[in-house]
Amino acid sequence: MKSLSALAFTLLLTSLSMAADLPRATPESQGVDSAVIQAFVQTEDQQIHTLHSVMILRHGKVVAEGWWQPEAADKQHILWSLSKSFTSTAVGLAVAEGKLSIDDPVLKFFPNEAPANPSSNLQAMKVRDLLTMTTGHETEPKRPEEGKWVEAFLNHPVPFEPGTHFLYNSQATYMQSAIVQKVTGQTVLDYLRTRLFEPLGIENPVWGTSPDGITLGGYGLHVRTEDIAKFGQLLLQKGKWQGRQLVPAAWIEQATSKQVSNDANKKSTVDWKQGYGFQFWQCTHGAYRGDGKDGQFCIVLPQYDAVVIMTAHNNKMQDQLALVWEKLLAAFHDKPLPENPTAQASLKETLQHLTAHPAPAPEKK
């Protein structure tokens, strides 16, 4: 018979293990129609080449999850630019700790890397402009193979007044990472490890660095599908996790709201023209998202109290996202639905037997 101390230790390990995973529930118990989820997954499977995983959360519980073989639940996946949303969260935490302000000039942090005669636009560039991709650049700064990415960024022409011209710019995110490292003495990966990753139960995140030893920031983070889902649920809960406020609610609200317009005509229905926050895209249907190349999505749907995660290797991201609006939103209901064992079994069968399709060959011209 185990001693009380050994039993307590076993229970503690069990508790920690359980706490590391999101709770599961049947779709109907959370007001979600299993048959509609199945139709959504099957349509994505047929029309998108190729998905790697999908996970749907409602009211904080996973109601559907699947991986296209050879992908699997325990495999990490590259996030590409979805990494940016994690970097901006690091900025928000550093702001909350009084390490910097989003209204600080960028040059304040890099006196030794600044050009001898910085332009007025460069002098006016603030951390806020890095966050909103409105640095004033006409083209994205290069990443020199020999390093000195910060110096290359600061020496790149800034023809527009910062805050007035949107240009998607991964090096602007890298500069956020460099600033966090400058003011905290830690890489963004290490800084987030104790403040975000460990509290969420995200184990062994992998994130590369530049030749200068600075976390890439704009891309390169590798975590599991469920880890992305935890991040999305944290956003939905305004930064609160298991009774702890990991990220200030005010920062989440600010970061995930529209800060700048990126549609000159202001009439587009395309999800990439709905505006931009602090490294988060605005969506149609009152949603927002972090996303990355090839179809990495963390979609937060506040009005549905839902989160949708997808990873993929797909070059038609708008089509992939549009199917969420067209096929999945109808699954969400305000109240629990009667349990439907037949539909649930059919959904489970579909989710357990997904196989990645080979990417279609390019068309001959």
Coordinates of C-alpha atoms in Angstrom, one line a residue:
M1 CA 0.0 0.0 0.0
K2 CA 1.3 3.4 -0.9
S3 CA 2.3 5.8 1.9
L4 CA 0.2 8.9 2.2
S5 CA 3.1 11.0 0.9
A6 CA 3.5 8.8 -2.1
L7 CA -0.2 8.8 -2.7
A8 CA -0.3 12.6 -2.5
F9 CA 2.6 12.9 -4.9
T10 CA 0.8 10.5 -7.4
L11 CA -2.4 12.6 -7.1
L12 CA -0.4 15.8 -7.6
L13 CA 1.2 14.4 -10.8
T14 CA -2.2 13.2 -12.0
S15 CA -3.6 16.7 -11.3
L16 CA -0.8 18.4 -13.1
S17 CA -1.2 16.1 -16.1
M18 CA -4.9 16.7 -16.3
A19 CA -4.4 20.4 -15.9
A20 CA -2.0 20.4 -18.9
D21 CA -4.8 19.3 -21.3
L22 CA -8.0 21.2 -22.2
P23 CA -11.2 19.5 -21.0
R24 CA -13.2 17.5 -23.5
A25 CA -17.0 17.4 -24.0
T26 CA -19.5 16.1 -26.6
P27 CA -20.4 18.8 -29.1
E28 CA -24.1 18.7 -28.2
S29 CA -23.4 19.2 -24.5
Q30 CA -21.9 22.6 -25.5
G31 CA -24.6 23.5 -28.0
V32 CA -22.7 22.4 -31.1
D33 CA -24.2 20.2 -33.8
S34 CA -22.0 17.1 -34.5
A35 CA -23.4 16.7 -38.0
V36 CA -22.5 20.2 -39.0
I37 CA -19.0 19.8 -37.7
Q38 CA -18.6 16.7 -39.7
A39 CA -19.8 18.4 -42.9
F40 CA -17.3 21.2 -42.2
V41 CA -14.4 18.8 -41.7
Q42 CA -15.3 16.8 -44.8
T43 CA -15.6 19.9 -47.0
E44 CA -12.3 21.2 -45.8
D45 CA -10.8 17.8 -46.5
Q46 CA -12.2 17.8 -50.0
Q47 CA -11.5 21.4 -51.0
I48 CA -8.2 22.3 -49.1
H49 CA -4.9 20.7 -50.0
T50 CA -3.8 19.9 -47.5
L51 CA -4.9 20.3 -43.9
H52 CA -2.9 18.9 -41.0
S53 CA -5.1 19.4 -38.0
V54 CA -8.3 20.9 -36.7
M55 CA -9.5 21.6 -33.2
I56 CA -12.8 23.3 -32.1
L57 CA -13.4 24.7 -28.6
R58 CA -16.8 25.8 -27.2
H59 CA -17.2 27.2 -23.8
G60 CA -13.6 26.3 -23.0
K61 CA -14.0 22.6 -23.9
V62 CA -12.7 20.7 -26.9
V63 CA -15.7 19.4 -28.8
A64 CA -13.8 18.1 -31.9
E65 CA -10.2 17.4 -32.9
G66 CA -8.5 15.6 -35.7
W67 CA -5.2 15.2 -37.4
W68 CA -4.5 14.3 -41.1
Q69 CA -2.1 11.4 -41.0
P70 CA 0.9 11.5 -40.8
E71 CA 0.3 14.5 -38.5
A72 CA -0.6 13.6 -34.9
A73 CA -1.7 15.2 -31.6
D74 CA 1.8 15.0 -30.0
K75 CA 3.6 16.5 -33.0
Q76 CA 4.7 20.1 -33.0
H77 CA 3.8 22.2 -36.0
I78 CA 5.5 25.3 -37.4
L79 CA 3.3 28.4 -36.9
W80 CA 4.9 30.7 -39.4
S81 CA 3.4 34.2 -38.8
L82 CA 1.0 33.0 -36.2
S83 CA 4.2 33.3 -34.1
K84 CA 3.7 37.1 -34.3
S85 CA 0.7 37.0 -32.0
F86 CA 2.9 35.4 -29.3
T87 CA 5.5 38.0 -29.8
S88 CA 3.0 40.9 -29.3
T89 CA 1.9 39.1 -26.1
A90 CA 5.4 39.3 -24.9
V91 CA 5.4 43.0 -25.6
G92 CA 2.2 43.4 -23.6
L93 CA 3.6 41.6 -20.6
A94 CA 6.8 43.8 -20.7
V95 CA 4.5 46.9 -20.9
A96 CA 2.6 45.6 -17.9
E97 CA 5.8 45.1 -16.0
G98 CA 6.9 48.7 -16.7
K99 CA 9.8 47.7 -18.9
L100 CA 8.6 49.9 -21.9
S101 CA 5.7 51.8 -23.4
I102 CA 4.2 51.3 -26.8
D103 CA 4.7 55.1 -27.3
D104 CA 8.5 54.8 -26.8
P105 CA 10.5 55.7 -29.9
V106 CA 12.1 52.6 -31.5
L107 CA 15.5 54.4 -31.6
K108 CA 15.5 54.8 -27.8
F109 CA 16.4 51.1 -27.5
F110 CA 19.2 51.0 -30.1
P111 CA 21.4 54.0 -29.8
N112 CA 24.5 52.1 -31.1
E113 CA 22.7 50.6 -34.1
A114 CA 21.0 53.8 -35.3
P115 CA 22.2 55.6 -38.4
A116 CA 24.3 58.7 -37.9
N117 CA 21.6 61.0 -39.2
P118 CA 18.3 59.3 -38.7
S119 CA 15.4 60.7 -40.8
S120 CA 12.5 62.4 -39.1
N121 CA 10.3 59.5 -39.9
L122 CA 12.6 57.0 -38.3
Q123 CA 12.9 59.2 -35.3
A124 CA 9.1 59.3 -35.1
M125 CA 8.7 55.5 -35.3
K126 CA 7.2 54.1 -32.1
V127 CA 6.8 50.6 -30.7
R128 CA 3.1 51.0 -31.5
D129 CA 4.0 51.3 -35.2
L130 CA 5.9 48.0 -35.0
L131 CA 2.8 46.4 -33.5
T132 CA 0.4 47.7 -36.1
M133 CA 2.7 47.1 -39.1
T134 CA 2.7 50.9 -39.9
T135 CA 6.4 51.5 -39.6
G136 CA 6.4 53.8 -42.6
H137 CA 8.4 51.4 -44.8
E138 CA 7.5 51.0 -48.5
T139 CA 9.4 47.7 -48.7
E140 CA 10.3 45.2 -45.9
P141 CA 13.8 45.5 -44.5
K142 CA 16.2 42.7 -45.4
R143 CA 17.7 40.0 -43.1
P144 CA 21.5 40.1 -43.7
E145 CA 23.0 36.6 -43.6
E146 CA 25.9 37.9 -41.4
G147 CA 23.5 39.2 -38.8
K148 CA 22.9 42.8 -37.6
W149 CA 19.2 42.6 -38.4
V150 CA 18.4 45.5 -36.1
E151 CA 20.9 47.7 -37.8
A152 CA 19.6 46.7 -41.2
F153 CA 16.1 47.6 -40.1
L154 CA 17.1 51.0 -38.7
N155 CA 19.0 51.8 -41.9
H156 CA 16.2 50.9 -44.2
P157 CA 14.4 53.9 -45.9
V158 CA 11.2 55.1 -44.1
P159 CA 9.4 57.2 -46.8
F160 CA 6.0 57.4 -45.0
E161 CA 5.1 58.9 -41.7
P162 CA 4.9 56.1 -39.2
G163 CA 1.3 55.2 -38.3
T164 CA -0.1 56.2 -41.8
H165 CA 0.9 53.3 -44.1
F166 CA 0.2 49.6 -43.5
L167 CA 2.9 47.2 -44.8
Y168 CA 2.9 43.6 -43.5
N169 CA 6.5 43.4 -42.2
S170 CA 8.0 40.4 -40.4
Q171 CA 11.0 42.5 -39.5
A172 CA 8.8 44.8 -37.5
T173 CA 7.9 41.9 -35.4
Y174 CA 11.6 40.9 -35.1
M175 CA 12.2 44.4 -33.7
Q176 CA 9.6 43.8 -31.0
S177 CA 11.5 40.7 -30.1
A178 CA 14.7 42.6 -30.0
I179 CA 13.2 45.3 -27.8
V180 CA 11.8 42.8 -25.3
Q181 CA 15.2 41.2 -25.1
K182 CA 16.9 44.5 -24.6
V183 CA 14.6 45.6 -21.7
T184 CA 14.3 42.2 -20.0
G185 CA 17.6 40.5 -20.6
Q186 CA 15.8 37.4 -21.9
T187 CA 14.9 36.2 -25.4
V188 CA 11.2 36.3 -26.1
L189 CA 11.1 32.5 -25.9
D190 CA 12.7 32.5 -22.4
Y191 CA 10.6 35.5 -21.3
L192 CA 7.4 33.8 -22.3
R193 CA 8.4 30.4 -20.9
T194 CA 7.5 31.2 -17.2
R195 CA 4.9 33.8 -18.0
L196 CA 2.8 32.1 -20.7
F197 CA 4.0 28.7 -21.8
E198 CA 4.4 26.9 -18.5
P199 CA 1.2 28.3 -17.0
L200 CA -0.7 27.1 -20.1
G201 CA 1.0 23.7 -20.0
I202 CA 2.8 24.3 -23.3
E203 CA 5.8 22.0 -23.1
N204 CA 9.1 22.4 -24.9
P205 CA 8.2 25.2 -27.4
V206 CA 10.8 25.5 -30.1
W207 CA 11.7 29.0 -31.5
G208 CA 14.7 29.8 -33.6
T209 CA 16.9 32.9 -33.3
S210 CA 18.6 35.3 -35.6
P211 CA 22.4 35.3 -36.1
D212 CA 22.5 37.9 -33.2
G213 CA 20.8 35.5 -30.8
I214 CA 17.4 37.2 -30.8
T215 CA 14.2 35.2 -31.1
L216 CA 12.9 35.4 -34.6
G217 CA 9.6 36.9 -33.4
G218 CA 7.8 37.1 -36.8
Y219 CA 7.9 33.4 -37.5
G220 CA 9.5 30.1 -36.5
L221 CA 7.6 29.1 -33.3
H222 CA 6.8 25.3 -33.1
V223 CA 4.1 24.0 -30.8
R224 CA 1.3 21.4 -30.8
T225 CA -2.2 22.0 -32.1
E226 CA -3.6 21.9 -28.5
D227 CA -1.0 24.5 -27.5
I228 CA -2.4 26.9 -30.1
A229 CA -5.9 26.1 -28.8
K230 CA -4.8 27.0 -25.2
F231 CA -3.5 30.3 -26.4
G232 CA -6.7 31.0 -28.3
Q233 CA -8.8 30.2 -25.2
L234 CA -6.6 32.4 -23.1
L235 CA -7.4 35.3 -25.5
L236 CA -11.1 34.5 -25.4
Q237 CA -10.9 34.6 -21.6
K238 CA -9.2 38.0 -21.7
G239 CA -5.9 36.7 -20.4
K240 CA -7.3 34.7 -17.4
W241 CA -6.3 31.1 -16.9
Q242 CA -7.4 28.8 -14.1
G243 CA -8.0 31.8 -11.8
R244 CA -4.8 33.7 -12.7
Q245 CA -4.6 36.8 -14.9
L246 CA -1.6 35.8 -17.0
V247 CA -2.0 38.7 -19.5
P248 CA -3.7 42.0 -18.6
A249 CA -7.3 42.0 -20.0
A250 CA -6.8 45.6 -21.2
W251 CA -3.9 44.5 -23.3
I252 CA -5.8 41.6 -24.9
E253 CA -8.7 43.9 -25.7
Q254 CA -6.3 46.4 -27.3
A255 CA -4.2 43.9 -29.2
T256 CA -7.1 42.0 -30.7
S257 CA -9.1 45.1 -31.7
K258 CA -8.8 47.0 -34.9
Q259 CA -6.0 49.6 -34.5
V260 CA -5.4 50.4 -38.2
S261 CA -7.2 50.0 -41.5
N262 CA -5.6 48.1 -44.3
D263 CA -8.3 48.5 -46.9
A264 CA -8.1 51.8 -48.9
N265 CA -11.7 51.4 -50.1
K266 CA -13.1 50.2 -46.8
K267 CA -15.5 47.9 -48.6
S268 CA -13.7 44.6 -48.9
T269 CA -15.3 41.4 -47.6
V270 CA -11.9 39.6 -47.7
D271 CA -10.7 38.6 -44.3
W272 CA -7.3 40.1 -44.9
K273 CA -8.8 43.6 -45.4
Q274 CA -10.8 44.0 -42.2
G275 CA -8.1 45.8 -40.2
Y276 CA -5.2 44.9 -38.0
G277 CA -4.5 45.1 -34.3
F278 CA -1.3 44.4 -32.4
Q279 CA -0.2 41.4 -34.5
F280 CA -3.7 40.1 -34.8
W281 CA -5.9 40.2 -37.9
Q282 CA -9.6 41.3 -37.8
C283 CA -12.1 39.0 -39.5
T284 CA -15.5 39.2 -40.8
H285 CA -18.3 37.8 -38.5
G286 CA -17.0 39.7 -35.5
A287 CA -14.0 37.4 -35.1
Y288 CA -10.2 38.0 -34.9
R289 CA -7.3 35.7 -35.5
G290 CA -3.6 35.1 -35.5
D291 CA -2.5 33.4 -38.7
G292 CA 0.5 32.2 -40.6
K293 CA 1.7 31.1 -44.0
D294 CA 0.2 27.9 -45.5
G295 CA -3.0 28.0 -43.4
Q296 CA -2.0 28.2 -39.7
F297 CA -5.1 29.7 -37.9
C298 CA -6.0 30.6 -34.4
I299 CA -9.5 32.0 -34.8
V300 CA -11.3 33.5 -31.8
L301 CA -15.1 33.9 -32.1
P302 CA -16.2 36.0 -29.0
Q303 CA -19.9 36.1 -30.0
Y304 CA -19.9 32.3 -30.2
D305 CA -17.6 31.7 -27.2
A306 CA -15.6 29.5 -29.5
V307 CA -12.1 29.0 -30.8
V308 CA -11.2 27.2 -34.0
I309 CA -7.6 26.0 -34.7
M310 CA -6.3 24.7 -38.0
T311 CA -2.8 23.9 -39.2
A312 CA -2.2 23.1 -42.9
H313 CA 0.1 23.3 -45.9
N314 CA -2.3 25.2 -48.1
N315 CA -1.8 28.1 -50.5
K316 CA -5.5 29.1 -50.6
M317 CA -5.9 30.5 -47.1
Q318 CA -9.0 32.7 -47.8
D319 CA -10.8 29.6 -49.1
Q320 CA -9.8 27.7 -46.0
L321 CA -11.0 30.4 -43.7
A322 CA -14.2 31.1 -45.7
L323 CA -15.3 27.5 -45.1
V324 CA -15.4 28.3 -41.3
W325 CA -17.9 31.0 -42.0
E326 CA -19.9 29.1 -44.6
K327 CA -19.9 25.6 -43.0
L328 CA -19.1 25.8 -39.3
L329 CA -20.9 28.8 -37.8
A330 CA -24.3 27.1 -38.3
A331 CA -23.2 24.4 -35.8
F332 CA -23.2 26.8 -32.8
H333 CA -26.4 27.2 -30.8
D334 CA -27.2 29.2 -27.7
K335 CA -28.2 26.3 -25.5
P336 CA -27.1 22.6 -25.2
L337 CA -28.6 20.3 -27.8
P338 CA -30.0 16.8 -27.2
E339 CA -27.2 14.2 -27.3
N340 CA -26.9 12.6 -30.7
P341 CA -24.8 9.3 -30.3
T342 CA -25.2 8.4 -34.0
A343 CA -24.0 11.8 -35.2
Q344 CA -21.2 11.8 -32.6
A345 CA -20.0 8.4 -33.7
S346 CA -20.0 9.4 -37.3
L347 CA -18.0 12.5 -36.5
K348 CA -15.5 10.5 -34.5
E349 CA -15.1 8.1 -37.3
T350 CA -14.4 10.9 -39.7
L351 CA -11.9 12.7 -37.4
Q352 CA -10.0 9.4 -36.7
H353 CA -9.5 8.5 -40.4
L354 CA -8.1 11.7 -41.9
T355 CA -5.2 11.4 -44.4
A356 CA -3.3 14.2 -45.9
H357 CA -3.8 14.6 -49.6
P358 CA -0.8 15.3 -51.8
A359 CA -0.6 18.9 -52.9
P360 CA -1.9 19.4 -56.5
A361 CA 0.7 19.7 -59.1
P362 CA 1.1 23.3 -60.5
E363 CA -0.8 24.0 -63.6
K364 CA 1.3 24.0 -66.8
K365 CA 1.3 27.4 -68.6

